[in-house]
CSV table of C-alpha atoms and ligand atoms in Angstrom, one decimal:
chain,number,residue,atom,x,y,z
A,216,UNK,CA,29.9,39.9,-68.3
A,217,UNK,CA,29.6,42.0,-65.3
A,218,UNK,CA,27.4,40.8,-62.8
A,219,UNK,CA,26.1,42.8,-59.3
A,220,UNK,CA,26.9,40.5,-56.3
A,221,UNK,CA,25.7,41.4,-52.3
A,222,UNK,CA,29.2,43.2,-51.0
A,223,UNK,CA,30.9,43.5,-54.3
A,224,UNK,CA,32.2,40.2,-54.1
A,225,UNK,CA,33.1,38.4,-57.8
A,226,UNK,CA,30.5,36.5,-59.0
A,227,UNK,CA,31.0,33.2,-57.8
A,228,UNK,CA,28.3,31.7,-59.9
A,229,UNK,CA,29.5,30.1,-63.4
A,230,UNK,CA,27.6,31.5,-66.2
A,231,UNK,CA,24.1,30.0,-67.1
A,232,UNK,CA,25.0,26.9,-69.7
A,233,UNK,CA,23.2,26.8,-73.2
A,234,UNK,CA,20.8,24.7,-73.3
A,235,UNK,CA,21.0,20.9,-73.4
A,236,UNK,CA,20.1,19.1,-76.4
A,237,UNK,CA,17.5,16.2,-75.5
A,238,UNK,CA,20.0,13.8,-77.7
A,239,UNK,CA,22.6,14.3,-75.1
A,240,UNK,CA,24.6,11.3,-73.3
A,241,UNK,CA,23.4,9.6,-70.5
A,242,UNK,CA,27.5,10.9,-69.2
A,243,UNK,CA,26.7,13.9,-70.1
A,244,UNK,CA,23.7,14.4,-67.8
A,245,UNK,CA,25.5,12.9,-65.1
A,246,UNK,CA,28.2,15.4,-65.6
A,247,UNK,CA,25.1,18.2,-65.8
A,248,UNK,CA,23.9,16.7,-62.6
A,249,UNK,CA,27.3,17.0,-60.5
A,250,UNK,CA,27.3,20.4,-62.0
A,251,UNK,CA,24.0,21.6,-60.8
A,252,UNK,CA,25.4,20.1,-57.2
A,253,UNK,CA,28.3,22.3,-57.4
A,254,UNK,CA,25.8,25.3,-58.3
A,255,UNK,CA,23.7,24.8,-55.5
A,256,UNK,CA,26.6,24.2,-52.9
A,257,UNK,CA,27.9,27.4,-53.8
A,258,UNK,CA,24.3,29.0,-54.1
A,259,UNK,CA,24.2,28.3,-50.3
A,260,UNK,CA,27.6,29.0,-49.2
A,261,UNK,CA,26.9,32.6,-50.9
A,262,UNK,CA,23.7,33.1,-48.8
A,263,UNK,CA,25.1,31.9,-46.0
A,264,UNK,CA,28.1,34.5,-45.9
A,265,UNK,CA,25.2,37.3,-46.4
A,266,UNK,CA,22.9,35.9,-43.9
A,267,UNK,CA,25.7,36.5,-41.7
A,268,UNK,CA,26.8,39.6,-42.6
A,269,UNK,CA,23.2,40.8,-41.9
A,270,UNK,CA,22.9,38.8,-38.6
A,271,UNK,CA,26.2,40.4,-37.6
A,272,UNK,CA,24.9,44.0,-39.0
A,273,UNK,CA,21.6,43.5,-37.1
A,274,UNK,CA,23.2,42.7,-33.8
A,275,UNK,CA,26.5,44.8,-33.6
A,276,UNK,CA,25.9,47.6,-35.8
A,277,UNK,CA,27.7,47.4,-39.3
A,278,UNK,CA,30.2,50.7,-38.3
A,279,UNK,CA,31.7,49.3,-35.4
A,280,UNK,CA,32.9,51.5,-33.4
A,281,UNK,CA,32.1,55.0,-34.8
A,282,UNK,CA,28.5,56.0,-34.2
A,283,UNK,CA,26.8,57.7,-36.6
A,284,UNK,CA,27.3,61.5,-37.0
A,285,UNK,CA,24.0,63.1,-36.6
A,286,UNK,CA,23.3,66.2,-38.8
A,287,UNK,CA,20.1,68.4,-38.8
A,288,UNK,CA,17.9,68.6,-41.9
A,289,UNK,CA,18.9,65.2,-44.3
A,290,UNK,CA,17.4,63.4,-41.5
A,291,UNK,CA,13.6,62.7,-42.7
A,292,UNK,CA,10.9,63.8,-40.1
A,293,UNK,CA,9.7,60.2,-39.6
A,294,UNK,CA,13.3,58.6,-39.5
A,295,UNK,CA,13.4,56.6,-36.0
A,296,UNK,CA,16.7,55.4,-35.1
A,297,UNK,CA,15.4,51.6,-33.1
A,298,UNK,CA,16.5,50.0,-36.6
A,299,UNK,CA,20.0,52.1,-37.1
A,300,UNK,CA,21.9,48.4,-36.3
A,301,UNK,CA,22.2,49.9,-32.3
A,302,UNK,CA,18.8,48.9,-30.8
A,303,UNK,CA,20.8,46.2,-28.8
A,304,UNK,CA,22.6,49.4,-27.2
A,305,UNK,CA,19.7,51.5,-27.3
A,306,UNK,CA,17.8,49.0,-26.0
A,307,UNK,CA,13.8,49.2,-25.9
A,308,UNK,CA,10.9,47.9,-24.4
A,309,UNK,CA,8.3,46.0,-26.5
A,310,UNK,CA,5.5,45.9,-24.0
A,311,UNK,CA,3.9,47.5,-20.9
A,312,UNK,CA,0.8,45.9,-19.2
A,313,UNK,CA,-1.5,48.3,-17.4
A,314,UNK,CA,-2.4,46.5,-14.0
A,315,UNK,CA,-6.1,45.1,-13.6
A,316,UNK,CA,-6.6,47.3,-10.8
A,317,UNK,CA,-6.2,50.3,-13.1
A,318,UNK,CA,-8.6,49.6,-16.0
A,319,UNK,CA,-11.6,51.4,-15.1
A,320,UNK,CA,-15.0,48.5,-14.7
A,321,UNK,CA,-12.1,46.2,-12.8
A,322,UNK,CA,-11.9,47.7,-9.6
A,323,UNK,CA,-12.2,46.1,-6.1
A,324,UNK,CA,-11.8,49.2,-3.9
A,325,UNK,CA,-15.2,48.7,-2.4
A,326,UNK,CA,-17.2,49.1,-5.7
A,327,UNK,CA,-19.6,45.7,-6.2
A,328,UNK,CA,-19.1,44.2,-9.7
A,329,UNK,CA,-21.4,45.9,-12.5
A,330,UNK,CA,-21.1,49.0,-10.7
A,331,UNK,CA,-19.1,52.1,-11.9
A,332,UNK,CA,-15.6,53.1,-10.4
A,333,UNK,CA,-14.1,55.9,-10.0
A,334,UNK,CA,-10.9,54.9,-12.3
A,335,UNK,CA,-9.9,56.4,-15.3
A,336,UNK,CA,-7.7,55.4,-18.6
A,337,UNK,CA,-6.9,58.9,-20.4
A,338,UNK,CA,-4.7,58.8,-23.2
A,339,UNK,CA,-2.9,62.3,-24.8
A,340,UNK,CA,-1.8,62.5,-28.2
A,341,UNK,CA,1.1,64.1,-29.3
A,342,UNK,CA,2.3,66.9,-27.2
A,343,UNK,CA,5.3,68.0,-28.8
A,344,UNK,CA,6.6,69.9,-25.8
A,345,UNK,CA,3.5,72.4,-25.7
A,346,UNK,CA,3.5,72.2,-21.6
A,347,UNK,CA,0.5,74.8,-21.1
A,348,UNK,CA,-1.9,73.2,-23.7
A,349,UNK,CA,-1.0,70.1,-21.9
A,350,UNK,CA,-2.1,71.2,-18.5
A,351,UNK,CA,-5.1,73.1,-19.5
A,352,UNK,CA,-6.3,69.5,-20.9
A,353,UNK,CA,-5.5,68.0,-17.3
A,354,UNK,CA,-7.4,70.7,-16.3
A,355,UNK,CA,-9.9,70.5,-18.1
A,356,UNK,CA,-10.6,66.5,-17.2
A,357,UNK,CA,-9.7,67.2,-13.8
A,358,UNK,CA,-7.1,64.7,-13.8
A,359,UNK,CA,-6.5,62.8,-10.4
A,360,UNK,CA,-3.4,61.2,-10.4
A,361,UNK,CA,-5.0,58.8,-7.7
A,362,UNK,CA,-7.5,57.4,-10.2
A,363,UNK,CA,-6.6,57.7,-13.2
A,364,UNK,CA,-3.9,56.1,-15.1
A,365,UNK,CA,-2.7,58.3,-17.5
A,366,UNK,CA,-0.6,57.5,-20.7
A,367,UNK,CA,0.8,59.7,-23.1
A,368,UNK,CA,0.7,58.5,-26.9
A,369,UNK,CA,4.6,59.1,-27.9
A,370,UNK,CA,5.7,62.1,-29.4
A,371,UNK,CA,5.7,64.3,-25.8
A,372,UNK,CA,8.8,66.2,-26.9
A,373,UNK,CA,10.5,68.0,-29.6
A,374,UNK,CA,9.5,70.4,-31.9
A,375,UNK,CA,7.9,72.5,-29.5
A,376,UNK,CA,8.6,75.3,-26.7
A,377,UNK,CA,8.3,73.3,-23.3
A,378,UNK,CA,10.0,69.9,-24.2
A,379,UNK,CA,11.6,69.4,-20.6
A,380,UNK,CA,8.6,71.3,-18.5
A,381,UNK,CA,6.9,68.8,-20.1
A,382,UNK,CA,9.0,65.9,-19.2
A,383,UNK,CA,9.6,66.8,-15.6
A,384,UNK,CA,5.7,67.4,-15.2
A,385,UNK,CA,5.0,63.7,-16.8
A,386,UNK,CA,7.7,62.0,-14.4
A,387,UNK,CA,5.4,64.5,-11.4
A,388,UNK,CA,2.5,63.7,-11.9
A,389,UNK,CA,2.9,59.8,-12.6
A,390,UNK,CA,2.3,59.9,-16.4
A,391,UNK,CA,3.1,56.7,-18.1
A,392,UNK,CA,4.0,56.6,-22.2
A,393,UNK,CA,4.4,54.7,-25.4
A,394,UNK,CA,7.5,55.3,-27.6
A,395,UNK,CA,7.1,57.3,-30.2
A,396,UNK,CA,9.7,58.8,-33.2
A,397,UNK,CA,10.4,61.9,-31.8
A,398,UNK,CA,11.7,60.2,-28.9
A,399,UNK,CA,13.6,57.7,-30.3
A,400,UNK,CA,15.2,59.8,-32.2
A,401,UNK,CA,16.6,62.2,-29.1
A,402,UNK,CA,17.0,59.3,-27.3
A,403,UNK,CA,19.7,57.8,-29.9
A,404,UNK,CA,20.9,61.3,-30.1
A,405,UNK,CA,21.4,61.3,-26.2
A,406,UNK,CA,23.0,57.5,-25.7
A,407,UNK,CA,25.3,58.8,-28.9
A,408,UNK,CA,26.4,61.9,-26.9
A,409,UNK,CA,27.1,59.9,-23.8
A,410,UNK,CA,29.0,57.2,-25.6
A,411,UNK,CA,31.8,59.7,-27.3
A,412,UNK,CA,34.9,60.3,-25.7
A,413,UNK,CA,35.8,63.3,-27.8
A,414,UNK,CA,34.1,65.5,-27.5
A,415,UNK,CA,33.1,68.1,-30.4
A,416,UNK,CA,31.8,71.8,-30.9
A,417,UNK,CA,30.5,71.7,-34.3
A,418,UNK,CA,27.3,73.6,-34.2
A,419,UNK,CA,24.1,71.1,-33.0
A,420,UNK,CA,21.5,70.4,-34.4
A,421,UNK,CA,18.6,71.7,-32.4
A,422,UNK,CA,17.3,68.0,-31.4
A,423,UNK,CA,21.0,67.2,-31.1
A,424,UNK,CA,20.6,70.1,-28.3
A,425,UNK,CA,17.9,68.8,-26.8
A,426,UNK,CA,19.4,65.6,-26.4
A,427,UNK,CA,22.1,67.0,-24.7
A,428,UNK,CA,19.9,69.0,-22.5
A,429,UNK,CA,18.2,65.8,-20.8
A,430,UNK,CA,19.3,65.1,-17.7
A,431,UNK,CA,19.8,61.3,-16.6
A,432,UNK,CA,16.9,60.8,-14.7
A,433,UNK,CA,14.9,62.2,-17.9
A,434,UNK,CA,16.6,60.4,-20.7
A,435,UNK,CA,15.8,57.1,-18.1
A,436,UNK,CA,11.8,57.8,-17.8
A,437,UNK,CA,11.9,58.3,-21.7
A,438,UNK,CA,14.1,55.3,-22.3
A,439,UNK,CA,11.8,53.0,-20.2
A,440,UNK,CA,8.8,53.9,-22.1
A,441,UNK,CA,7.5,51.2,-24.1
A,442,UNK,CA,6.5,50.6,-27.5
A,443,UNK,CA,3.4,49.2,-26.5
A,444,UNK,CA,1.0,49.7,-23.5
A,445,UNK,CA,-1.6,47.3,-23.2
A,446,UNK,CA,-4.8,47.3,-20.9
A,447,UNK,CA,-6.2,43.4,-21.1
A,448,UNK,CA,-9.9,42.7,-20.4
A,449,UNK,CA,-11.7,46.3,-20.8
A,450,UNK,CA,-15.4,45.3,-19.6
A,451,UNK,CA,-17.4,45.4,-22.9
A,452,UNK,CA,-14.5,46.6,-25.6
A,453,UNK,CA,-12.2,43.7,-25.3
A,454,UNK,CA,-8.1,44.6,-25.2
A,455,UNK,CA,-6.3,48.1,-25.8
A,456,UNK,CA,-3.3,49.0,-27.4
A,457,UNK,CA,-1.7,51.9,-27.1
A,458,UNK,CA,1.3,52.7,-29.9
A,459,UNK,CA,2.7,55.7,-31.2
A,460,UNK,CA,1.8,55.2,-34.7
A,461,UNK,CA,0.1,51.8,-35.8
A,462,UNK,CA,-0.1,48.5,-36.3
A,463,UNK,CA,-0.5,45.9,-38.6
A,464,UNK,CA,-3.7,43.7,-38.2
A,465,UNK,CA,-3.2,39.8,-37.6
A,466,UNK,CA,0.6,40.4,-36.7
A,467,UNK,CA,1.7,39.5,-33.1
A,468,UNK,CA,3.2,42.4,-31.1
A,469,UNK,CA,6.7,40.6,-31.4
A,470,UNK,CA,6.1,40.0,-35.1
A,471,UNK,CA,5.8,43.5,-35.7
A,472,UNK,CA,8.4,45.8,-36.9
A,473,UNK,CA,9.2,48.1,-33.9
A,474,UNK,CA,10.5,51.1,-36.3
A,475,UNK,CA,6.8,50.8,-37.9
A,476,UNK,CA,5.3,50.9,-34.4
A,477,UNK,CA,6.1,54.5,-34.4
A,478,UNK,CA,6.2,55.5,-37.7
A,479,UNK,CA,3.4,53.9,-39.9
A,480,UNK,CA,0.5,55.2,-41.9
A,481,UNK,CA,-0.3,53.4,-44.3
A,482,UNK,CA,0.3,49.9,-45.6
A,483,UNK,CA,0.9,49.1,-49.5
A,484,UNK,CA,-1.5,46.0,-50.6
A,485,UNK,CA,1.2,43.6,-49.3
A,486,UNK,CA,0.4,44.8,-45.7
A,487,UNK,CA,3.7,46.4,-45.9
A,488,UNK,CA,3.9,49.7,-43.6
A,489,UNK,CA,4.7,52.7,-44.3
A,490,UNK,CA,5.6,56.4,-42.7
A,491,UNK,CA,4.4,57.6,-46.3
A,492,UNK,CA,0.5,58.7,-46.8
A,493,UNK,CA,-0.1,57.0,-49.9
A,494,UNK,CA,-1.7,54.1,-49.5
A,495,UNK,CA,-4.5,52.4,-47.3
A,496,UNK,CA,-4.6,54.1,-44.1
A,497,UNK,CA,-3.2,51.1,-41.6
A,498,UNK,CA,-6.6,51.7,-39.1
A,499,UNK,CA,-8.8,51.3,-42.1
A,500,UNK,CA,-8.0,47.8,-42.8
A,501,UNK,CA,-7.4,47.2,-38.7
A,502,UNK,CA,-11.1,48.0,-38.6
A,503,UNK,CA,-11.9,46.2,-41.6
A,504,UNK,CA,-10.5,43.2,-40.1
A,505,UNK,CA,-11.8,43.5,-36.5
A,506,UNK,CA,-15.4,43.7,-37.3
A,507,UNK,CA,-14.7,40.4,-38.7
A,508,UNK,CA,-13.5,38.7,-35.8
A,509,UNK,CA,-15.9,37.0,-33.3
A,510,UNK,CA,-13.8,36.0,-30.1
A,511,UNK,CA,-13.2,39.2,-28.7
A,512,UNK,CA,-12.0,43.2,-30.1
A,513,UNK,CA,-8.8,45.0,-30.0
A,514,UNK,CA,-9.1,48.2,-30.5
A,515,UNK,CA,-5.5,50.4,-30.6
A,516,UNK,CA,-5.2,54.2,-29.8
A,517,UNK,CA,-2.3,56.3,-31.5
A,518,UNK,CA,-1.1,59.3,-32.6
A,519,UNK,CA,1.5,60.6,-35.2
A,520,UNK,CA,-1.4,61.1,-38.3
A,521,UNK,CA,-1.4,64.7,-37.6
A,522,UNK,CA,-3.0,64.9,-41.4
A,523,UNK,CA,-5.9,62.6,-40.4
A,524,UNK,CA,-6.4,64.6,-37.2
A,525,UNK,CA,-8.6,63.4,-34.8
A,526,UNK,CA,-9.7,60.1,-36.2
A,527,UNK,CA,-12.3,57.8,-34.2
A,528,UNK,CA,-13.4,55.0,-35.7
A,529,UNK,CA,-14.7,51.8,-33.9
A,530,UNK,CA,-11.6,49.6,-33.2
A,531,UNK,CA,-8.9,52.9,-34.1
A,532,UNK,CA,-9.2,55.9,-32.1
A,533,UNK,CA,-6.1,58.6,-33.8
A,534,UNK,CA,-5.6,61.1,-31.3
A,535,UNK,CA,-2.9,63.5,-33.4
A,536,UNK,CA,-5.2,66.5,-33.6
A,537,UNK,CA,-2.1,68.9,-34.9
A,538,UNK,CA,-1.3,70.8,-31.4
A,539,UNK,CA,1.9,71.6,-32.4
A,540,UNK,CA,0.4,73.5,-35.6
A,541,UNK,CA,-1.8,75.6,-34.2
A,542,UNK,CA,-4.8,73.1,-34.0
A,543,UNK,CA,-5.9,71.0,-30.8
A,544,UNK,CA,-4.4,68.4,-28.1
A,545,UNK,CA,-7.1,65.5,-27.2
A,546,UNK,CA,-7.4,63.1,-24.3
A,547,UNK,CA,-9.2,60.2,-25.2
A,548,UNK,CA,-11.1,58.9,-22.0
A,549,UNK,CA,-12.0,55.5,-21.1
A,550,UNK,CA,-14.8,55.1,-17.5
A,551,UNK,CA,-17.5,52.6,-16.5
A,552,UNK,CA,-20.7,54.4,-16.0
A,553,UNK,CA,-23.0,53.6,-12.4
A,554,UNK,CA,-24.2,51.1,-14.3
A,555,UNK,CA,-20.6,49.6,-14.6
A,556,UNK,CA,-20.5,49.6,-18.3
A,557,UNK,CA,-16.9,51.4,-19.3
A,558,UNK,CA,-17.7,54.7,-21.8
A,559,UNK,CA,-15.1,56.4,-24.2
A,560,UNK,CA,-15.5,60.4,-24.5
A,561,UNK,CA,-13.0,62.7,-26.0
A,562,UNK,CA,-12.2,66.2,-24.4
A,563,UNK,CA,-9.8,68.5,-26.0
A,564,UNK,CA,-8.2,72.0,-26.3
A,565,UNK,CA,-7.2,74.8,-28.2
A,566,UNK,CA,-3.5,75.1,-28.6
A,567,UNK,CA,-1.6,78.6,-29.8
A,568,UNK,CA,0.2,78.0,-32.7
A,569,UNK,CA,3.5,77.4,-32.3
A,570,UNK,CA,4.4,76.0,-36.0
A,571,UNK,CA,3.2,76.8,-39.3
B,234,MN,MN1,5.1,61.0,-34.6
C-alpha cells in the first residue's frame, strides 16, 4: 500500500496492526507495548528530520544558491516576497516608533499641556507612483515638513506613471513609510538583480524594470521602511498603528505574520488571514474586539482594500480610496484642537485615471 510521506521518503511507519483480541497474553501485550515504543520513536525521528528541513528552508532559502526567476503575469497581484525563504537576505524591519515629540497633543515647544500644538500626524494611502495627485494632496493640507510627520501607508510605487518622482520627492521632503506589497515585491526584485553575477537580457518584466531602475540610495529608503509605524500615547485615542494592509486582533506585532501585514483582507473564522475578499473583513472583527477592551484603544490605519475604499470606522481607518483607478488619494489627519484635544479629519483628491 502506497502511502504519501513529507519529501517522498518511504514510509517508515509499519502498517496499522489488526486489532488485538482482549483474550490476548499478558507476553503479547508486552510485545504490543515495545512495539508502540518503536512507533513512537520513529514517529519523532520522522518529525524531527521535517522540522528541520523546514527550519533549514525558513532560514537559508530551500534553492540554495539560485534565486528565483521572476516572470511577469503568473505572479498573483498580492504575492509579497518577505516569506519566499530569503527574508533573512532581504531583511525587514518589524517596527518603527514615531518620537513623543511628533505626536500632535505631546508637544513641549512652548505649548502648556491641554493646549493645542501645531504638530501634525498625516497618513497617505496608496499612491502607486501617481506623483501629481500626490502633491496636490500636500497642497491641499498645506503640508509643513517642520510639523508634521508624515507617513505614507505602503504601496507608494508601482503600477503607476511617477514611481521614482515619487520616491525621490518622499526621501525630499522627509516622508516616512510602512511596507507594503508592491514594495516588497520590487524590493526582492532589486536585491535579486544585485545578487546575479550573470547577467541576462531576456525581456523584463515591467516591475522587474523598475527594480532595476532604483538607484541605491532609493532601494535603501524603501528597504528601511518598516512594517509597522507606531505612535504610543495619542492624547484621547490611545496607540496607532500604521500597516499596509491589516492586522489580526489580540496578536502581538511579533506574533503576526509579516507577509499578512501587507497583504490581508479578510480572515476565515479561525482568524486565519487572507489577501482573498471572502471572508470577514480583518477591521470588522478588530473593531468588534476593541470596543470590548477597557484599558486603553488601538486603532490601526491601512491601505491596500482598494474594493472597500475609503473605510473609517472607530478603531480602523482604510485609507485605499482607488487613486490608481481613476478614483481618489486620501490623507488621514490627526491634530489637537486649542483646547488640546487631538481631532482626526480626512482631506482628499481627485486623481486622473491612470488604470481601468
Ligand atoms: Mn497593496
Amino acid at each position: 500500500m502506497a502511502q504519501k510521506t513529507t519529501h517522498g521518503l518511504l514510509p517508515l511507519l509499519p502498517p496499522p496492526t489488526t486489532s488485538q483480541s482482549p483474550t490476548a497474553a499478558p507476553a503479547a501485550s508486552r510485545s504490543s507495548r515495545a512495539f508502540s515504543k518503536i512507533k513512537f520513536g520513529l514517529l519523532a525521528g520522522v518529525l524531527a528530520i521535517s522540522t528541520f528541513w523546514a527550519y533549514s528552508c525558513s532560514v537559508g532559502g530551500c534553492n540554495h544558491g539560485e534565486a528565483p526567476v521572476f516572470g511577469g503575469d503568473e505572479w498573483e497581484d498580492d504575492y509579497a516576497g518577505v516569506n519566499e525563504g530569503i527574508s533573512g537576505r532581504l531583511g525587514y524591519t518589524l517596527v518603527k516608533d514615531i518620537p513623543a515629540e511628533s505626536i500632535p497633543g505631546r508637544g513641549k515647544r512652548g505649548v502648556k499641556k491641554g493646549e493645542g500644538d501645531d504638530k501634525r500626524l498625516i497618513i497617505v494611502g496608496d499612491i502607486h507612483g501617481m506623483f501629481d495627485e500626490f502633491q496636490s494632496l500636500l497642497d491641499k493640507v498645506s503640508y509643513d515638513s517642520e510639523s508634521d510627520y508624515l507617513v505614507l501607508a505602503g504601496d507608494i510605487i508601482s503600477k503607476g506613471p511617477d514611481s521614482l518622482a515619487v520616491l525621490d520627492f518622499a526621501r525630499k521632503i522627509g516622508a516616512h513609510c510602512v511596507r507594503g506589497n508592491h514594495e516588497d515585491r520590487i524590493l526582492l526584485h532589486y536585491h535579486d538583480i544585485q545578487r546575479r553575477k550573470r547577467k541576462h537580457h531576456l525581456a523584463l518584466s515591467v516591475e522587474r524594470k523598475l527594480a532595476k531602475s532604483l538607484s541605491k540610495k532609493q532601494a535603501e529608503w524603501l528597504d528601511a521602511c518598516p512594517l509597522v509605524v507606531r505612535a504610543e500615547k495619542v492624547p484621547g485615542l490611545g496607540q496607532y498603528y500604521i500597516v499596509h494592509a491589516g492586522l489580526v486582533h489580540g496578536i502581538g506585532l511579533r506574533r503576526q505574520d509579516p507577509v499578512a501585514i501587507m497583504t490581508m483582507r479578510t480572515l476565515n473564522h479561525h482568524l486565519v488571514p487572507s489577501p482573498k475578499q471572502n471572508g470577514m473583513h480583518w477591521a470588522k472583527y478588530w473593531n468588534k474586539m476593541e470596543r470590548r477592551e477597557t484599558h486603553g484603544h488601538t486603532t490601526v490605519v491601512y491601505g491596500h482594500y482598494a474594493a472597500e475604499g475609503l473605510d473609517i470606522r472607530r478603531y480602523t481607518k482604510g485609507l485605499d480610496s482607488g487613486c490608481i483607478r481613476g478614483r481618489r488619494l486620501s490623507a488621514y489627519i490627526l491634530k489637537a484642537n486649542k483646547g488640546g484635544r487631538v481631532e482626526e479629519d480626512i482631506v482628499s483628491v481627485k486623481c486622473r485615471e491612470y488604470l481601468d
